[in-house]
């Protein structure tokens, strides 16, 4: 995520493309507050959302992350994995 929104999208798409039998319905990098796609120059919290079919099963998931370096440091995933991603590191 430290390299920006385009890198996040490309990396996620590449990983999903390598999964045999996975047919991606959507892959989106969105603002966690309003679910609007984030622009390429976005820095800060984001949500990587994906829906894909594997056989007859449709899987939907998301992962919170921080796009770009924070305070001059490396980017990091927010929170501790708690439901809803409410907790964020400061």
JSON list of C-alpha atoms in Angstrom, two decimals, residues 3-78:
[
{"chain": "A", "resi": 3, "resn": "UNK", "atom": "CA", "xyz": [3.28, 2.68, -3.34]},
{"chain": "A", "resi": 4, "resn": "UNK", "atom": "CA", "xyz": [-0.22, 4.09, -3.84]},
{"chain": "A", "resi": 5, "resn": "UNK", "atom": "CA", "xyz": [-3.71, 3.18, -4.98]},
{"chain": "A", "resi": 6, "resn": "UNK", "atom": "CA", "xyz": [-2.75, 1.95, -8.45]},
{"chain": "A", "resi": 7, "resn": "UNK", "atom": "CA", "xyz": [-0.18, -0.43, -6.96]},
{"chain": "A", "resi": 8, "resn": "UNK", "atom": "CA", "xyz": [-2.76, -1.80, -4.50]},
{"chain": "A", "resi": 9, "resn": "UNK", "atom": "CA", "xyz": [-5.27, -2.44, -7.27]},
{"chain": "A", "resi": 10, "resn": "UNK", "atom": "CA", "xyz": [-2.64, -4.04, -9.53]},
{"chain": "A", "resi": 11, "resn": "UNK", "atom": "CA", "xyz": [-1.27, -6.29, -6.78]},
{"chain": "A", "resi": 12, "resn": "UNK", "atom": "CA", "xyz": [-4.73, -7.48, -5.73]},
{"chain": "A", "resi": 13, "resn": "UNK", "atom": "CA", "xyz": [-5.75, -8.15, -9.35]},
{"chain": "A", "resi": 14, "resn": "UNK", "atom": "CA", "xyz": [-2.53, -10.11, -9.94]},
{"chain": "A", "resi": 15, "resn": "UNK", "atom": "CA", "xyz": [-3.08, -12.29, -6.88]},
{"chain": "A", "resi": 16, "resn": "UNK", "atom": "CA", "xyz": [-6.68, -13.01, -7.86]},
{"chain": "A", "resi": 17, "resn": "UNK", "atom": "CA", "xyz": [-5.68, -13.78, -11.46]},
{"chain": "A", "resi": 18, "resn": "UNK", "atom": "CA", "xyz": [-3.38, -16.52, -10.16]},
{"chain": "A", "resi": 19, "resn": "UNK", "atom": "CA", "xyz": [-6.20, -18.31, -8.32]},
{"chain": "A", "resi": 20, "resn": "UNK", "atom": "CA", "xyz": [-7.51, -21.20, -10.41]},
{"chain": "A", "resi": 21, "resn": "UNK", "atom": "CA", "xyz": [-11.26, -21.17, -10.75]},
{"chain": "A", "resi": 22, "resn": "UNK", "atom": "CA", "xyz": [-11.71, -17.66, -9.31]},
{"chain": "A", "resi": 23, "resn": "UNK", "atom": "CA", "xyz": [-13.95, -15.44, -11.44]},
{"chain": "A", "resi": 24, "resn": "UNK", "atom": "CA", "xyz": [-13.78, -11.87, -10.06]},
{"chain": "A", "resi": 25, "resn": "UNK", "atom": "CA", "xyz": [-17.07, -9.95, -10.02]},
{"chain": "A", "resi": 26, "resn": "UNK", "atom": "CA", "xyz": [-15.48, -6.77, -8.69]},
{"chain": "A", "resi": 27, "resn": "UNK", "atom": "CA", "xyz": [-12.32, -5.45, -7.10]},
{"chain": "A", "resi": 28, "resn": "UNK", "atom": "CA", "xyz": [-12.50, -1.95, -5.66]},
{"chain": "A", "resi": 29, "resn": "UNK", "atom": "CA", "xyz": [-10.35, 0.30, -3.50]},
{"chain": "A", "resi": 30, "resn": "UNK", "atom": "CA", "xyz": [-12.80, 2.57, -1.70]},
{"chain": "A", "resi": 31, "resn": "UNK", "atom": "CA", "xyz": [-13.08, 5.19, 1.01]},
{"chain": "A", "resi": 32, "resn": "UNK", "atom": "CA", "xyz": [-14.20, 3.39, 4.20]},
{"chain": "A", "resi": 33, "resn": "UNK", "atom": "CA", "xyz": [-16.62, 6.21, 5.08]},
{"chain": "A", "resi": 34, "resn": "UNK", "atom": "CA", "xyz": [-18.65, 6.51, 1.86]},
{"chain": "A", "resi": 35, "resn": "UNK", "atom": "CA", "xyz": [-17.49, 3.50, -0.24]},
{"chain": "A", "resi": 36, "resn": "UNK", "atom": "CA", "xyz": [-16.60, 5.77, -3.18]},
{"chain": "A", "resi": 37, "resn": "UNK", "atom": "CA", "xyz": [-13.60, 4.68, -5.28]},
{"chain": "A", "resi": 38, "resn": "UNK", "atom": "CA", "xyz": [-10.48, 6.45, -4.07]},
{"chain": "A", "resi": 39, "resn": "UNK", "atom": "CA", "xyz": [-8.53, 8.53, -6.61]},
{"chain": "A", "resi": 40, "resn": "UNK", "atom": "CA", "xyz": [-5.03, 7.55, -7.71]},
{"chain": "A", "resi": 41, "resn": "UNK", "atom": "CA", "xyz": [-3.47, 10.26, -5.48]},
{"chain": "A", "resi": 42, "resn": "UNK", "atom": "CA", "xyz": [-5.36, 9.08, -2.36]},
{"chain": "A", "resi": 43, "resn": "UNK", "atom": "CA", "xyz": [-3.36, 8.79, 0.84]},
{"chain": "A", "resi": 44, "resn": "UNK", "atom": "CA", "xyz": [-4.83, 7.41, 4.05]},
{"chain": "A", "resi": 45, "resn": "UNK", "atom": "CA", "xyz": [-7.38, 4.80, 5.08]},
{"chain": "A", "resi": 46, "resn": "UNK", "atom": "CA", "xyz": [-9.01, 2.71, 2.36]},
{"chain": "A", "resi": 47, "resn": "UNK", "atom": "CA", "xyz": [-10.92, -0.52, 2.02]},
{"chain": "A", "resi": 48, "resn": "UNK", "atom": "CA", "xyz": [-10.00, -3.15, -0.56]},
{"chain": "A", "resi": 49, "resn": "UNK", "atom": "CA", "xyz": [-13.27, -4.86, -1.49]},
{"chain": "A", "resi": 50, "resn": "UNK", "atom": "CA", "xyz": [-13.65, -7.96, -3.64]},
{"chain": "A", "resi": 51, "resn": "UNK", "atom": "CA", "xyz": [-16.37, -10.30, -4.78]},
{"chain": "A", "resi": 52, "resn": "UNK", "atom": "CA", "xyz": [-15.53, -13.43, -6.73]},
{"chain": "A", "resi": 53, "resn": "UNK", "atom": "CA", "xyz": [-17.07, -16.72, -7.69]},
{"chain": "A", "resi": 54, "resn": "UNK", "atom": "CA", "xyz": [-15.24, -19.95, -7.06]},
{"chain": "A", "resi": 55, "resn": "UNK", "atom": "CA", "xyz": [-17.35, -22.65, -8.62]},
{"chain": "A", "resi": 56, "resn": "UNK", "atom": "CA", "xyz": [-20.92, -22.13, -7.44]},
{"chain": "A", "resi": 57, "resn": "UNK", "atom": "CA", "xyz": [-19.91, -20.12, -4.36]},
{"chain": "A", "resi": 58, "resn": "UNK", "atom": "CA", "xyz": [-19.79, -16.31, -4.38]},
{"chain": "A", "resi": 59, "resn": "UNK", "atom": "CA", "xyz": [-17.25, -14.94, -1.92]},
{"chain": "A", "resi": 60, "resn": "UNK", "atom": "CA", "xyz": [-17.34, -11.33, -0.71]},
{"chain": "A", "resi": 61, "resn": "UNK", "atom": "CA", "xyz": [-14.64, -9.83, 1.51]},
{"chain": "A", "resi": 62, "resn": "UNK", "atom": "CA", "xyz": [-12.80, -6.63, 2.30]},
{"chain": "A", "resi": 63, "resn": "UNK", "atom": "CA", "xyz": [-9.58, -5.59, 3.97]},
{"chain": "A", "resi": 64, "resn": "UNK", "atom": "CA", "xyz": [-8.80, -2.25, 5.58]},
{"chain": "A", "resi": 65, "resn": "UNK", "atom": "CA", "xyz": [-5.46, -0.70, 4.72]},
{"chain": "A", "resi": 66, "resn": "UNK", "atom": "CA", "xyz": [-3.62, 2.60, 4.63]},
{"chain": "A", "resi": 67, "resn": "UNK", "atom": "CA", "xyz": [-2.53, 3.83, 1.20]},
{"chain": "A", "resi": 68, "resn": "UNK", "atom": "CA", "xyz": [0.80, 5.63, 1.04]},
{"chain": "A", "resi": 69, "resn": "UNK", "atom": "CA", "xyz": [3.33, 6.24, 3.76]},
{"chain": "A", "resi": 70, "resn": "UNK", "atom": "CA", "xyz": [2.01, 7.67, 7.01]},
{"chain": "A", "resi": 71, "resn": "UNK", "atom": "CA", "xyz": [3.95, 10.53, 8.57]},
{"chain": "A", "resi": 72, "resn": "UNK", "atom": "CA", "xyz": [6.92, 9.81, 6.32]},
{"chain": "A", "resi": 73, "resn": "UNK", "atom": "CA", "xyz": [7.06, 6.17, 7.38]},
{"chain": "A", "resi": 74, "resn": "UNK", "atom": "CA", "xyz": [5.98, 2.92, 5.84]},
{"chain": "A", "resi": 75, "resn": "UNK", "atom": "CA", "xyz": [2.31, 2.26, 5.19]},
{"chain": "A", "resi": 76, "resn": "UNK", "atom": "CA", "xyz": [0.59, -0.14, 7.53]},
{"chain": "A", "resi": 77, "resn": "UNK", "atom": "CA", "xyz": [-2.72, -1.92, 7.85]},
{"chain": "A", "resi": 78, "resn": "UNK", "atom": "CA", "xyz": [-5.02, -0.12, 10.29]}
]
